[in-house]
mmCIF file of C-alpha atoms in Angstrom:
data_model
loop_
_atom_site.group_PDB
_atom_site.id
_atom_site.type_symbol
_atom_site.label_atom_id
_atom_site.label_comp_id
_atom_site.label_asym_id
_atom_site.label_seq_id
_atom_site.Cartn_x
_atom_site.Cartn_y
_atom_site.Cartn_z
ATOM 1 C CA MET A 131 -13.873 28.883 13.429
ATOM 2 C CA THR A 132 -13.146 27.207 16.782
ATOM 3 C CA THR A 133 -16.274 25.391 17.966
ATOM 4 C CA THR A 134 -17.323 25.178 21.603
ATOM 5 C CA ALA A 135 -16.666 21.454 21.646
ATOM 6 C CA ALA A 136 -13.111 21.985 20.381
ATOM 7 C CA ILE A 137 -12.143 24.398 23.177
ATOM 8 C CA GLU A 138 -9.894 22.298 25.414
ATOM 9 C CA VAL A 139 -9.888 24.312 28.631
ATOM 10 C CA SER A 140 -7.565 23.066 31.358
ATOM 11 C CA GLY A 141 -9.273 23.046 34.736
ATOM 12 C CA SER A 142 -6.004 22.129 36.417
ATOM 13 C CA ARG A 143 -4.201 25.151 34.918
ATOM 14 C CA LEU A 144 -7.042 27.429 35.990
ATOM 15 C CA ARG A 145 -6.985 26.091 39.539
ATOM 16 C CA SER A 146 -3.199 26.311 39.666
ATOM 17 C CA THR A 147 -3.306 30.014 38.810
ATOM 18 C CA VAL A 148 -5.935 30.774 41.456
ATOM 19 C CA THR A 149 -4.080 28.770 44.104
ATOM 20 C CA ALA A 150 -0.757 30.417 43.308
ATOM 21 C CA LEU A 151 -2.104 33.969 43.486
ATOM 22 C CA ALA A 152 -3.810 33.223 46.819
ATOM 23 C CA GLU A 153 -0.575 32.003 48.417
ATOM 24 C CA ASP A 154 0.918 33.598 51.532
ATOM 25 C CA ARG A 155 3.893 34.979 49.584
ATOM 26 C CA PHE A 156 1.645 37.502 47.798
ATOM 27 C CA THR A 157 0.067 38.748 51.076
ATOM 28 C CA GLY A 158 -3.292 39.570 49.514
ATOM 29 C CA ARG A 159 -1.715 41.505 46.597
ATOM 30 C CA ARG A 160 -2.511 45.022 47.779
ATOM 31 C CA VAL A 161 -1.203 47.680 45.390
ATOM 32 C CA GLY A 162 2.241 49.017 46.242
ATOM 33 C CA THR A 163 3.178 46.234 48.661
ATOM 34 C CA PRO A 164 5.975 43.690 48.241
ATOM 35 C CA GLY A 165 3.287 41.038 47.746
ATOM 36 C CA GLY A 166 1.549 43.056 45.056
ATOM 37 C CA ARG A 167 4.820 43.660 43.209
ATOM 38 C CA ALA A 168 5.735 39.975 43.479
ATOM 39 C CA ALA A 169 2.361 39.010 41.991
ATOM 40 C CA ALA A 170 2.932 41.382 39.062
ATOM 41 C CA ALA A 171 6.338 39.827 38.418
ATOM 42 C CA TRP A 172 4.871 36.314 38.604
ATOM 43 C CA LEU A 173 2.161 37.227 36.090
ATOM 44 C CA ALA A 174 4.730 38.732 33.735
ATOM 45 C CA GLY A 175 6.472 35.360 33.778
ATOM 46 C CA GLN A 176 3.209 33.540 33.056
ATOM 47 C CA LEU A 177 2.554 35.750 30.030
ATOM 48 C CA GLN A 178 6.066 35.264 28.725
ATOM 49 C CA ALA A 179 5.572 31.506 29.043
ATOM 50 C CA VAL A 180 2.622 31.645 26.627
ATOM 51 C CA GLY A 181 4.633 33.651 24.111
ATOM 52 C CA ALA A 182 3.608 37.207 24.941
ATOM 53 C CA THR A 183 5.821 40.258 24.639
ATOM 54 C CA VAL A 184 5.533 41.741 28.122
ATOM 55 C CA THR A 185 5.727 45.358 29.233
ATOM 56 C CA THR A 186 4.724 47.148 32.425
ATOM 57 C CA ASP A 187 3.788 50.706 33.273
ATOM 58 C CA GLU A 188 3.682 52.422 36.633
ATOM 59 C CA PHE A 189 1.399 55.057 38.136
ATOM 60 C CA PRO A 190 0.824 56.710 41.540
ATOM 61 C CA VAL A 191 -1.899 55.488 43.907
ATOM 62 C CA SER A 192 -3.304 56.604 47.260
ATOM 63 C CA ALA A 193 -4.730 53.915 49.528
ATOM 64 C CA ARG A 194 -5.763 53.486 53.146
ATOM 65 C CA GLU A 195 -3.647 51.128 55.224
ATOM 66 C CA LEU A 196 -4.050 49.518 58.636
ATOM 67 C CA TYR A 197 -0.554 49.490 60.115
ATOM 68 C CA ARG A 198 -1.591 47.639 63.294
ATOM 69 C CA THR A 199 -4.665 45.664 64.246
ATOM 70 C CA PRO A 200 -7.281 48.094 65.630
ATOM 71 C CA GLU A 201 -8.840 47.547 69.031
ATOM 72 C CA LEU A 202 -12.337 48.004 70.398
ATOM 73 C CA HIS A 203 -13.303 47.212 73.982
ATOM 74 C CA GLN A 204 -16.830 47.417 75.367
ATOM 75 C CA GLY A 205 -16.039 47.665 79.058
ATOM 76 C CA ASP A 206 -13.983 44.550 79.789
ATOM 77 C CA ARG A 207 -15.093 42.792 76.595
ATOM 78 C CA GLN A 208 -12.616 42.745 73.717
ATOM 79 C CA LEU A 209 -14.408 42.846 70.375
ATOM 80 C CA VAL A 210 -13.129 41.089 67.242
ATOM 81 C CA HIS A 211 -11.853 42.989 64.231
ATOM 82 C CA ARG A 212 -13.758 42.119 60.999
ATOM 83 C CA ARG A 213 -16.409 40.271 63.016
ATOM 84 C CA ASP A 214 -17.615 42.931 65.454
ATOM 85 C CA PHE A 215 -16.089 46.092 63.992
ATOM 86 C CA VAL A 216 -13.973 47.439 61.131
ATOM 87 C CA GLU A 217 -12.236 50.608 60.062
ATOM 88 C CA HIS A 218 -14.378 53.303 58.450
ATOM 89 C CA LEU A 219 -12.469 54.933 55.612
ATOM 90 C CA VAL A 220 -13.382 58.465 56.732
ATOM 91 C CA SER A 221 -11.655 57.801 60.050
ATOM 92 C CA ALA A 222 -8.736 59.850 61.287
ATOM 93 C CA ASP A 223 -5.672 57.952 62.454
ATOM 94 C CA LEU A 224 -5.928 56.934 66.128
ATOM 95 C CA PRO A 225 -2.712 55.034 66.880
ATOM 96 C CA GLU A 226 -3.288 54.381 70.594
ATOM 97 C CA PRO A 227 -6.453 53.373 72.469
ATOM 98 C CA ARG A 228 -8.726 56.193 73.589
ATOM 99 C CA THR A 229 -10.994 55.455 76.567
ATOM 100 C CA ALA A 230 -14.193 57.404 77.182
ATOM 101 C CA GLU A 231 -17.856 57.178 78.107
ATOM 102 C CA LEU A 232 -20.420 56.395 75.399
ATOM 103 C CA VAL A 233 -23.177 58.928 74.656
ATOM 104 C CA THR A 234 -25.823 59.256 71.950
ATOM 105 C CA ALA A 235 -25.573 61.745 69.096
ATOM 106 C CA ASP A 236 -28.200 64.027 70.675
ATOM 107 C CA ALA A 237 -26.411 64.305 74.039
ATOM 108 C CA SER A 238 -25.880 67.844 75.281
ATOM 109 C CA ARG A 239 -22.130 67.291 75.605
ATOM 110 C CA LEU A 240 -19.971 65.277 73.194
ATOM 111 C CA THR A 241 -16.527 66.469 74.286
ATOM 112 C CA ASP A 242 -14.146 63.618 75.161
ATOM 113 C CA ARG A 243 -16.884 61.028 74.636
ATOM 114 C CA TRP A 244 -17.444 58.247 72.143
ATOM 115 C CA VAL A 245 -20.622 59.008 70.220
ATOM 116 C CA LEU A 246 -23.134 56.288 69.287
ATOM 117 C CA ALA A 247 -24.376 57.649 65.953
ATOM 118 C CA PRO A 248 -26.823 56.275 63.364
ATOM 119 C CA ASP A 249 -24.682 57.657 60.524
ATOM 120 C CA LEU A 250 -22.067 60.326 59.769
ATOM 121 C CA GLY A 251 -24.566 63.180 60.014
ATOM 122 C CA VAL A 252 -23.247 64.183 63.438
ATOM 123 C CA SER A 253 -19.614 64.359 62.253
ATOM 124 C CA ALA A 254 -19.412 68.157 62.024
ATOM 125 C CA ARG A 255 -20.748 68.709 65.528
ATOM 126 C CA ALA A 256 -18.678 65.861 67.001
ATOM 127 C CA THR A 257 -15.515 67.261 65.406
ATOM 128 C CA HIS A 258 -16.315 70.804 66.603
ATOM 129 C CA ASP A 259 -16.956 69.542 70.152
ATOM 130 C CA ASP A 260 -13.779 67.444 70.135
ATOM 131 C CA ALA A 261 -15.530 64.122 70.694
ATOM 132 C CA ALA A 262 -13.400 61.028 71.237
ATOM 133 C CA GLY A 263 -14.848 59.519 68.052
ATOM 134 C CA LEU A 264 -17.911 57.999 66.406
ATOM 135 C CA LEU A 265 -19.341 54.475 66.407
ATOM 136 C CA VAL A 266 -21.601 53.935 63.385
ATOM 137 C CA PRO A 267 -23.431 50.753 62.252
ATOM 138 C CA ARG A 268 -22.457 48.507 59.364
ATOM 139 C CA GLY A 269 -23.824 45.186 58.148
ATOM 140 C CA THR A 270 -22.011 41.913 57.581
ATOM 141 C CA ASP A 271 -21.992 39.352 54.803
ATOM 142 C CA GLU A 272 -23.997 36.132 55.135
ATOM 143 C CA ALA A 273 -21.124 34.457 56.999
ATOM 144 C CA GLY A 274 -20.837 37.289 59.524
ATOM 145 C CA TRP A 275 -17.721 38.947 58.108
ATOM 146 C CA MET A 276 -17.300 42.689 57.576
ATOM 147 C CA PRO A 277 -15.516 43.107 54.203
ATOM 148 C CA LYS A 278 -12.386 45.203 53.815
ATOM 149 C CA MET A 279 -11.985 48.283 51.603
ATOM 150 C CA ILE A 280 -8.917 50.415 50.934
ATOM 151 C CA ALA A 281 -10.393 53.339 48.957
ATOM 152 C CA GLY A 282 -13.300 55.607 49.674
ATOM 153 C CA PRO A 283 -14.240 59.025 51.032
ATOM 154 C CA THR A 284 -11.639 61.579 52.062
ATOM 155 C CA PRO A 285 -10.575 61.013 55.684
ATOM 156 C CA GLY A 286 -11.835 63.488 58.273
ATOM 157 C CA ASP A 287 -10.464 64.752 61.567
ATOM 158 C CA LEU A 288 -12.330 62.352 63.845
ATOM 159 C CA PRO A 289 -11.824 58.626 64.556
ATOM 160 C CA VAL A 290 -14.774 56.653 63.138
ATOM 161 C CA ILE A 291 -15.355 52.943 63.764
ATOM 162 C CA ALA A 292 -17.963 50.850 61.975
ATOM 163 C CA VAL A 293 -19.666 48.435 64.368
ATOM 164 C CA ARG A 294 -21.710 45.373 63.441
ATOM 165 C CA THR A 295 -25.310 46.575 63.272
ATOM 166 C CA SER A 296 -26.700 44.052 65.740
ATOM 167 C CA LEU A 297 -23.992 44.984 68.259
ATOM 168 C CA HIS A 298 -24.413 48.714 67.614
ATOM 169 C CA GLU A 299 -28.091 48.392 68.535
ATOM 170 C CA ARG A 300 -27.186 46.826 71.901
ATOM 171 C CA LEU A 301 -24.589 49.387 72.977
ATOM 172 C CA ALA A 302 -25.774 51.414 75.940
ATOM 173 C CA VAL A 303 -25.199 54.995 77.019
ATOM 174 C CA GLY A 304 -22.765 55.241 79.896
ATOM 175 C CA GLN A 305 -20.676 52.237 78.899
ATOM 176 C CA VAL A 306 -16.911 52.726 78.789
ATOM 177 C CA ILE A 307 -15.484 52.334 75.296
ATOM 178 C CA SER A 308 -11.782 51.987 74.535
ATOM 179 C CA ALA A 309 -10.661 51.954 70.932
ATOM 180 C CA SER A 310 -7.762 52.524 68.570
ATOM 181 C CA MET A 311 -7.780 52.871 64.780
ATOM 182 C CA PRO A 312 -4.232 52.766 63.326
ATOM 183 C CA LEU A 313 -5.272 53.793 59.829
ATOM 184 C CA ARG A 314 -3.234 55.973 57.514
ATOM 185 C CA THR A 315 -3.139 57.079 53.893
ATOM 186 C CA VAL A 316 -0.160 55.790 51.928
ATOM 187 C CA GLU A 317 1.172 56.974 48.583
ATOM 188 C CA VAL A 318 2.397 54.000 46.569
ATOM 189 C CA THR A 319 3.166 52.938 43.008
ATOM 190 C CA GLY A 320 0.948 50.587 41.029
ATOM 191 C CA SER A 321 2.049 48.576 38.016
ATOM 192 C CA ASN A 322 -0.028 47.194 35.141
ATOM 193 C CA VAL A 323 1.282 44.122 33.303
ATOM 194 C CA HIS A 324 0.685 43.975 29.522
ATOM 195 C CA GLY A 325 1.226 40.968 27.281
ATOM 196 C CA ARG A 326 0.985 41.386 23.492
ATOM 197 C CA LEU A 327 0.312 37.996 21.870
ATOM 198 C CA ARG A 328 -0.715 39.102 18.366
ATOM 199 C CA THR A 329 -0.519 42.395 16.495
ATOM 200 C CA ALA A 330 -3.448 43.530 14.366
ATOM 201 C CA THR A 331 -2.640 43.914 10.677
ATOM 202 C CA SER A 332 -4.487 45.132 7.576
ATOM 203 C CA GLY A 333 -7.095 46.919 9.641
ATOM 204 C CA GLY A 334 -7.961 43.768 11.589
ATOM 205 C CA PRO A 335 -9.736 43.992 14.961
ATOM 206 C CA ASP A 336 -7.768 44.404 18.171
ATOM 207 C CA ILE A 337 -8.931 42.466 21.254
ATOM 208 C CA LEU A 338 -7.936 43.403 24.805
ATOM 209 C CA LEU A 339 -8.593 40.945 27.637
ATOM 210 C CA THR A 340 -8.325 42.460 31.126
ATOM 211 C CA ALA A 341 -8.597 41.430 34.764
ATOM 212 C CA HIS A 342 -7.299 43.135 37.882
ATOM 213 C CA PHE A 343 -4.789 41.128 39.887
ATOM 214 C CA ASP A 344 -4.667 43.259 43.032
ATOM 215 C CA GLY A 345 -6.602 42.540 46.211
ATOM 216 C CA VAL A 346 -7.319 44.567 49.332
ATOM 217 C CA GLY A 347 -4.296 42.989 51.030
ATOM 218 C CA ASP A 348 -3.760 41.126 54.264
ATOM 219 C CA ASP A 349 -4.561 42.689 57.604
ATOM 220 C CA PRO A 350 -1.631 43.019 60.016
ATOM 221 C CA GLU A 351 -2.541 39.720 61.711
ATOM 222 C CA GLN A 352 -5.005 38.123 59.297
ATOM 223 C CA ARG A 353 -4.840 36.709 55.762
ATOM 224 C CA LEU A 354 -7.164 37.912 53.014
ATOM 225 C CA PRO A 355 -6.212 35.642 50.072
ATOM 226 C CA ALA A 356 -8.336 37.411 47.396
ATOM 227 C CA ALA A 357 -8.948 34.155 45.528
ATOM 228 C CA ALA A 358 -12.312 35.076 44.017
ATOM 229 C CA ASP A 359 -11.624 38.806 43.655
ATOM 230 C CA ASN A 360 -9.799 38.529 41.421
ATOM 231 C CA ALA A 361 -7.408 35.606 41.131
ATOM 232 C CA SER A 362 -10.312 33.799 39.462
ATOM 233 C CA GLY A 363 -10.666 36.457 36.755
ATOM 234 C CA VAL A 364 -6.917 36.501 36.148
ATOM 235 C CA ALA A 365 -6.916 32.717 35.728
ATOM 236 C CA VAL A 366 -9.702 32.906 33.141
ATOM 237 C CA VAL A 367 -7.988 35.637 31.111
ATOM 238 C CA LEU A 368 -4.648 33.801 31.147
ATOM 239 C CA GLU A 369 -6.207 30.528 30.013
ATOM 240 C CA ALA A 370 -8.352 32.231 27.354
ATOM 241 C CA ALA A 371 -5.309 34.058 25.967
ATOM 242 C CA ARG A 372 -3.384 30.790 25.767
ATOM 243 C CA LEU A 373 -6.207 29.196 23.780
ATOM 244 C CA LEU A 374 -6.831 32.169 21.494
ATOM 245 C CA ALA A 375 -3.236 33.021 20.621
ATOM 246 C CA ASP A 376 -2.886 30.223 18.064
ATOM 247 C CA THR A 377 -6.466 30.017 16.789
ATOM 248 C CA LEU A 378 -7.552 33.542 15.857
ATOM 249 C CA PRO A 379 -7.650 34.484 12.177
ATOM 250 C CA ASP A 380 -4.716 36.287 10.603
ATOM 251 C CA GLY A 381 -4.728 40.016 11.191
ATOM 252 C CA VAL A 382 -6.504 39.894 14.568
ATOM 253 C CA GLY A 383 -4.660 41.565 17.444
ATOM 254 C CA LEU A 384 -4.698 40.116 20.981
ATOM 255 C CA THR A 385 -3.390 41.723 24.156
ATOM 256 C CA VAL A 386 -3.776 40.832 27.828
ATOM 257 C CA THR A 387 -3.552 43.463 30.546
ATOM 258 C CA PHE A 388 -3.454 42.497 34.201
ATOM 259 C CA LEU A 389 -4.485 45.633 36.044
ATOM 260 C CA ASP A 390 -3.285 46.904 39.395
ATOM 261 C CA ALA A 391 -5.128 49.118 41.908
ATOM 262 C CA GLU A 392 -8.714 48.248 40.972
ATOM 263 C CA GLU A 393 -9.424 48.025 44.698
ATOM 264 C CA ALA A 394 -8.007 51.527 45.134
ATOM 265 C CA GLY A 395 -10.483 53.151 42.752
ATOM 266 C CA ALA A 396 -9.731 51.409 39.434
ATOM 267 C CA ARG A 397 -6.562 53.458 39.138
ATOM 268 C CA GLY A 398 -4.781 50.978 36.874
ATOM 269 C CA SER A 399 -7.467 51.062 34.191
ATOM 270 C CA ALA A 400 -7.851 54.825 34.574
ATOM 271 C CA HIS A 401 -4.151 55.109 33.767
ATOM 272 C CA HIS A 402 -4.282 52.618 30.882
ATOM 273 C CA ALA A 403 -7.601 53.284 29.118
ATOM 274 C CA PRO A 404 -6.655 56.642 27.527
ATOM 275 C CA THR A 405 -3.653 54.993 25.831
ATOM 276 C CA VAL A 406 -5.591 52.156 24.180
ATOM 277 C CA PRO A 407 -6.050 52.581 20.406
ATOM 278 C CA ALA A 408 -9.500 53.565 19.213
ATOM 279 C CA GLY A 409 -11.537 50.616 17.972
ATOM 280 C CA THR A 410 -10.074 48.133 20.467
ATOM 281 C CA VAL A 411 -12.661 45.748 21.931
ATOM 282 C CA VAL A 412 -12.311 45.098 25.683
ATOM 283 C CA LEU A 413 -13.507 42.126 27.732
ATOM 284 C CA ASN A 414 -12.945 42.509 31.482
ATOM 285 C CA ILE A 415 -13.423 39.599 33.905
ATOM 286 C CA ASP A 416 -13.940 40.455 37.572
ATOM 287 C CA GLY A 417 -14.935 37.406 39.572
ATOM 288 C CA ALA A 418 -15.354 33.931 38.079
ATOM 289 C CA ALA A 419 -15.642 31.864 41.221
ATOM 290 C CA GLN A 420 -19.292 30.874 41.716
ATOM 291 C CA LEU A 421 -21.683 31.100 38.781
ATOM 292 C CA GLY A 422 -25.067 30.759 40.434
ATOM 293 C CA ASP A 423 -28.010 31.378 38.114
ATOM 294 C CA ALA A 424 -26.250 33.471 35.442
ATOM 295 C CA ALA A 425 -23.193 35.536 34.592
ATOM 296 C CA ALA A 426 -23.618 39.275 35.096
ATOM 297 C CA VAL A 427 -22.800 41.457 32.074
ATOM 298 C CA GLU A 428 -22.415 45.231 31.817
ATOM 299 C CA ALA A 429 -21.652 46.896 28.493
ATOM 300 C CA GLY A 430 -20.430 50.374 27.693
ATOM 301 C CA GLY A 431 -19.179 52.357 24.731
ATOM 302 C CA PRO A 432 -20.024 51.280 21.149
ATOM 303 C CA ALA A 433 -20.587 47.678 22.212
ATOM 304 C CA HIS A 434 -23.468 46.482 19.969
ATOM 305 C CA ALA A 435 -21.375 43.973 18.014
ATOM 306 C CA LEU A 436 -19.544 42.847 21.151
ATOM 307 C CA LEU A 437 -22.814 42.230 22.967
ATOM 308 C CA ALA A 438 -24.166 40.290 20.016
ATOM 309 C CA ALA A 439 -21.079 38.057 20.003
ATOM 310 C CA LEU A 440 -21.272 37.619 23.773
ATOM 311 C CA ASP A 441 -24.956 36.731 23.633
ATOM 312 C CA GLN A 442 -24.343 34.164 20.888
ATOM 313 C CA ALA A 443 -21.431 32.732 22.871
ATOM 314 C CA GLY A 444 -23.708 32.347 25.873
ATOM 315 C CA ARG A 445 -26.132 30.373 23.740
ATOM 316 C CA GLU A 446 -23.400 28.187 22.246
ATOM 317 C CA THR A 447 -21.778 27.403 25.595
ATOM 318 C CA GLY A 448 -25.062 27.052 27.508
ATOM 319 C CA LEU A 449 -24.067 29.790 29.923
ATOM 320 C CA PRO A 450 -26.976 32.033 31.027
ATOM 321 C CA LEU A 451 -26.298 35.792 30.878
ATOM 322 C CA ARG A 452 -28.111 38.653 32.570
ATOM 323 C CA ALA A 453 -27.656 42.406 32.611
ATOM 324 C CA GLY A 454 -26.078 43.421 35.905
ATOM 325 C CA ALA A 455 -23.942 46.161 37.391
ATOM 326 C CA MET A 456 -20.214 45.472 37.021
ATOM 327 C CA ALA A 457 -18.497 48.335 38.812
ATOM 328 C CA SER A 458 -15.027 47.376 37.665
ATOM 329 C CA ASP A 459 -12.306 48.343 35.209
ATOM 330 C CA ASN A 460 -14.607 47.896 32.201
ATOM 331 C CA ARG A 461 -16.180 51.256 33.038
ATOM 332 C CA ARG A 462 -12.855 53.068 32.581
ATOM 333 C CA TYR A 463 -12.466 51.629 29.079
ATOM 334 C CA ALA A 464 -16.066 52.436 28.151
ATOM 335 C CA ALA A 465 -15.563 56.012 29.390
ATOM 336 C CA ALA A 466 -12.580 56.250 27.027
ATOM 337 C CA GLY A 467 -14.908 55.510 24.101
ATOM 338 C CA LEU A 468 -14.039 51.830 23.654
ATOM 339 C CA ALA A 469 -16.454 48.931 23.250
ATOM 340 C CA ALA A 470 -16.181 47.238 26.627
ATOM 341 C CA VAL A 471 -17.999 44.608 28.652
ATOM 342 C CA GLY A 472 -17.529 43.561 32.246
ATOM 343 C CA ILE A 473 -18.364 39.944 33.095
ATOM 344 C CA GLY A 474 -18.764 38.595 36.624
ATOM 345 C CA MET A 475 -19.599 35.146 37.980
ATOM 346 C CA GLY A 476 -19.554 35.414 41.753
ATOM 347 C CA MET A 477 -17.120 36.131 44.566
ATOM 348 C CA PRO A 478 -17.698 33.906 47.629
ATOM 349 C CA GLY A 479 -16.097 35.386 50.744
ATOM 350 C CA TYR A 480 -15.699 38.755 49.013
ATOM 351 C CA GLN A 481 -12.898 40.814 50.591
ATOM 352 C CA THR A 482 -12.800 38.774 53.805
ATOM 353 C CA PRO A 483 -10.517 36.067 55.238
ATOM 354 C CA ALA A 484 -13.035 33.525 53.899
ATOM 355 C CA GLU A 485 -12.173 34.340 50.261
ATOM 356 C CA THR A 486 -10.027 31.243 49.874
ATOM 357 C CA ALA A 487 -8.953 29.248 46.821
ATOM 358 C CA ASP A 488 -10.953 26.150 47.792
ATOM 359 C CA ARG A 489 -14.195 28.155 47.386
ATOM 360 C CA VAL A 490 -13.485 28.942 43.729
ATOM 361 C CA GLU A 491 -15.438 26.499 41.565
ATOM 362 C CA THR A 492 -13.481 24.826 38.792
ATOM 363 C CA ASP A 493 -16.633 24.456 36.686
ATOM 364 C CA THR A 494 -17.210 28.216 36.872
ATOM 365 C CA LEU A 495 -13.628 28.922 35.807
ATOM 366 C CA ILE A 496 -14.043 26.605 32.837
ATOM 367 C CA SER A 497 -17.414 28.084 31.861
ATOM 368 C CA ALA A 498 -16.032 31.618 32.019
ATOM 369 C CA THR A 499 -13.046 30.670 29.855
ATOM 370 C CA ARG A 500 -15.264 29.023 27.244
ATOM 371 C CA LEU A 501 -17.483 32.124 27.179
ATOM 372 C CA VAL A 502 -14.536 34.462 26.589
ATOM 373 C CA VAL A 503 -12.933 32.272 23.903
ATOM 374 C CA THR A 504 -16.222 31.738 22.075
ATOM 375 C CA THR A 505 -17.081 35.438 22.236
ATOM 376 C CA VAL A 506 -13.746 36.557 20.822
ATOM 377 C CA THR A 507 -13.796 33.863 18.145
ATOM 378 C CA GLY A 508 -17.289 34.810 17.049
ATOM 379 C CA LEU A 509 -16.546 38.508 17.115
ATOM 380 C CA THR A 510 -13.492 38.156 14.916
ATOM 381 C CA CYS A 511 -14.798 35.531 12.475
ATOM 382 C CA HIS A 512 -18.270 36.747 11.577
ATOM 383 C CA SER A 513 -20.194 39.918 10.819
ATOM 384 C CA ARG A 514 -23.381 40.068 12.878
ATOM 385 C CA GLY A 515 -24.937 43.042 11.142
ATOM 386 C CA GLY A 516 -28.376 44.080 12.316
ATOM 387 C CA SER A 517 -28.712 41.366 14.957
ATOM 388 C CA ALA A 518 -26.507 43.260 17.407
ATOM 389 C CA LEU A 519 -29.153 45.636 18.691
ATOM 390 C CA THR A 520 -31.643 42.819 19.170
ATOM 391 C CA HIS A 521 -29.203 40.832 21.280
ATOM 392 C CA LYS A 522 -28.312 43.902 23.327
ATOM 393 C CA GLU A 523 -31.967 44.475 24.082
ATOM 394 C CA GLU A 524 -32.317 40.862 25.166
ATOM 395 C CA LEU A 525 -29.450 41.241 27.643
ATOM 396 C CA GLN A 526 -30.942 44.453 29.004
ATOM 397 C CA ARG A 527 -34.193 42.608 29.634
ATOM 398 C CA GLY A 528 -32.306 39.804 31.345
ATOM 399 C CA VAL A 529 -33.171 37.226 28.663
#
């Protein structure tokens, strides 16, 4: 068995992967873009370099796309996209600025007016009355950014702009608002990248390591490097696969899948999960950039033995674990009946221009890699029998 002390993780390789994926040439890696396709090709080359047999598979994806930078003017004041306002994914396309007076949602007349609304509850009336559009509040992250999303509710027939809550509260009836929202739905093709490093034999276990490589993509005039979400997870999976390929016992299967379109509704894993052989054990890493107090773990499917191995690995590596929601690709594999865990260790600057490679902590990358390698090694080398349920209960209690 490979001991924790013997796991020689390369911090420089981990950092190199994160830095490369956050480069300008990949333009934030949004699914279906030239940058996203280039990132997939680069990752295929990385897997081939560690001895994997690489295949890809494609699937259709719908996503929302800003095709120009939106505008919002409060009288003569020009507001700042992603600081003062952002696109709301229910918004209709508004390619050119529309100028109108601002009224509240309970005004007697909404026609040809921008409506200051507390939420989307007034949408039906505003659409019926042919309002200019809605301004609704939205919070920011701790640094004052408004994160980007590319998948969500079905678009409606009315322009909708999300305004920073503190600014929304100061907007006054009668002000002149001018705004555009060049936002459209695009139909694109996603591509998962699979690397088979070892084939299971004689009924041996099959391990699948996954991480999504796509990001929300750059804005028309602003970079969103997607270093934490999820270049960090990709780096961990690639390094763990390199370490495991030559150390696992005979008969153990090992595959890596770098998933596309997680940001567009986990479409890559939804496409892949039904094809994965029954009995495969899945470890998904989404965010390994800033550990904080503990790594978040979510388990699904028949994951008792996997959780036991993960818990023991946490003890061996000194990495605290806690039960936490991981709304990522792991849920698609669990829904397909596979033992699956999602592991997350922080995403500073999440889905904003501040999500840069320099904010990804090397120590967190190394800790995450050690956790994955130790978990897989323990899972494949030892039978944990009745201890599995006990360890699962401990994780659920946050122990």
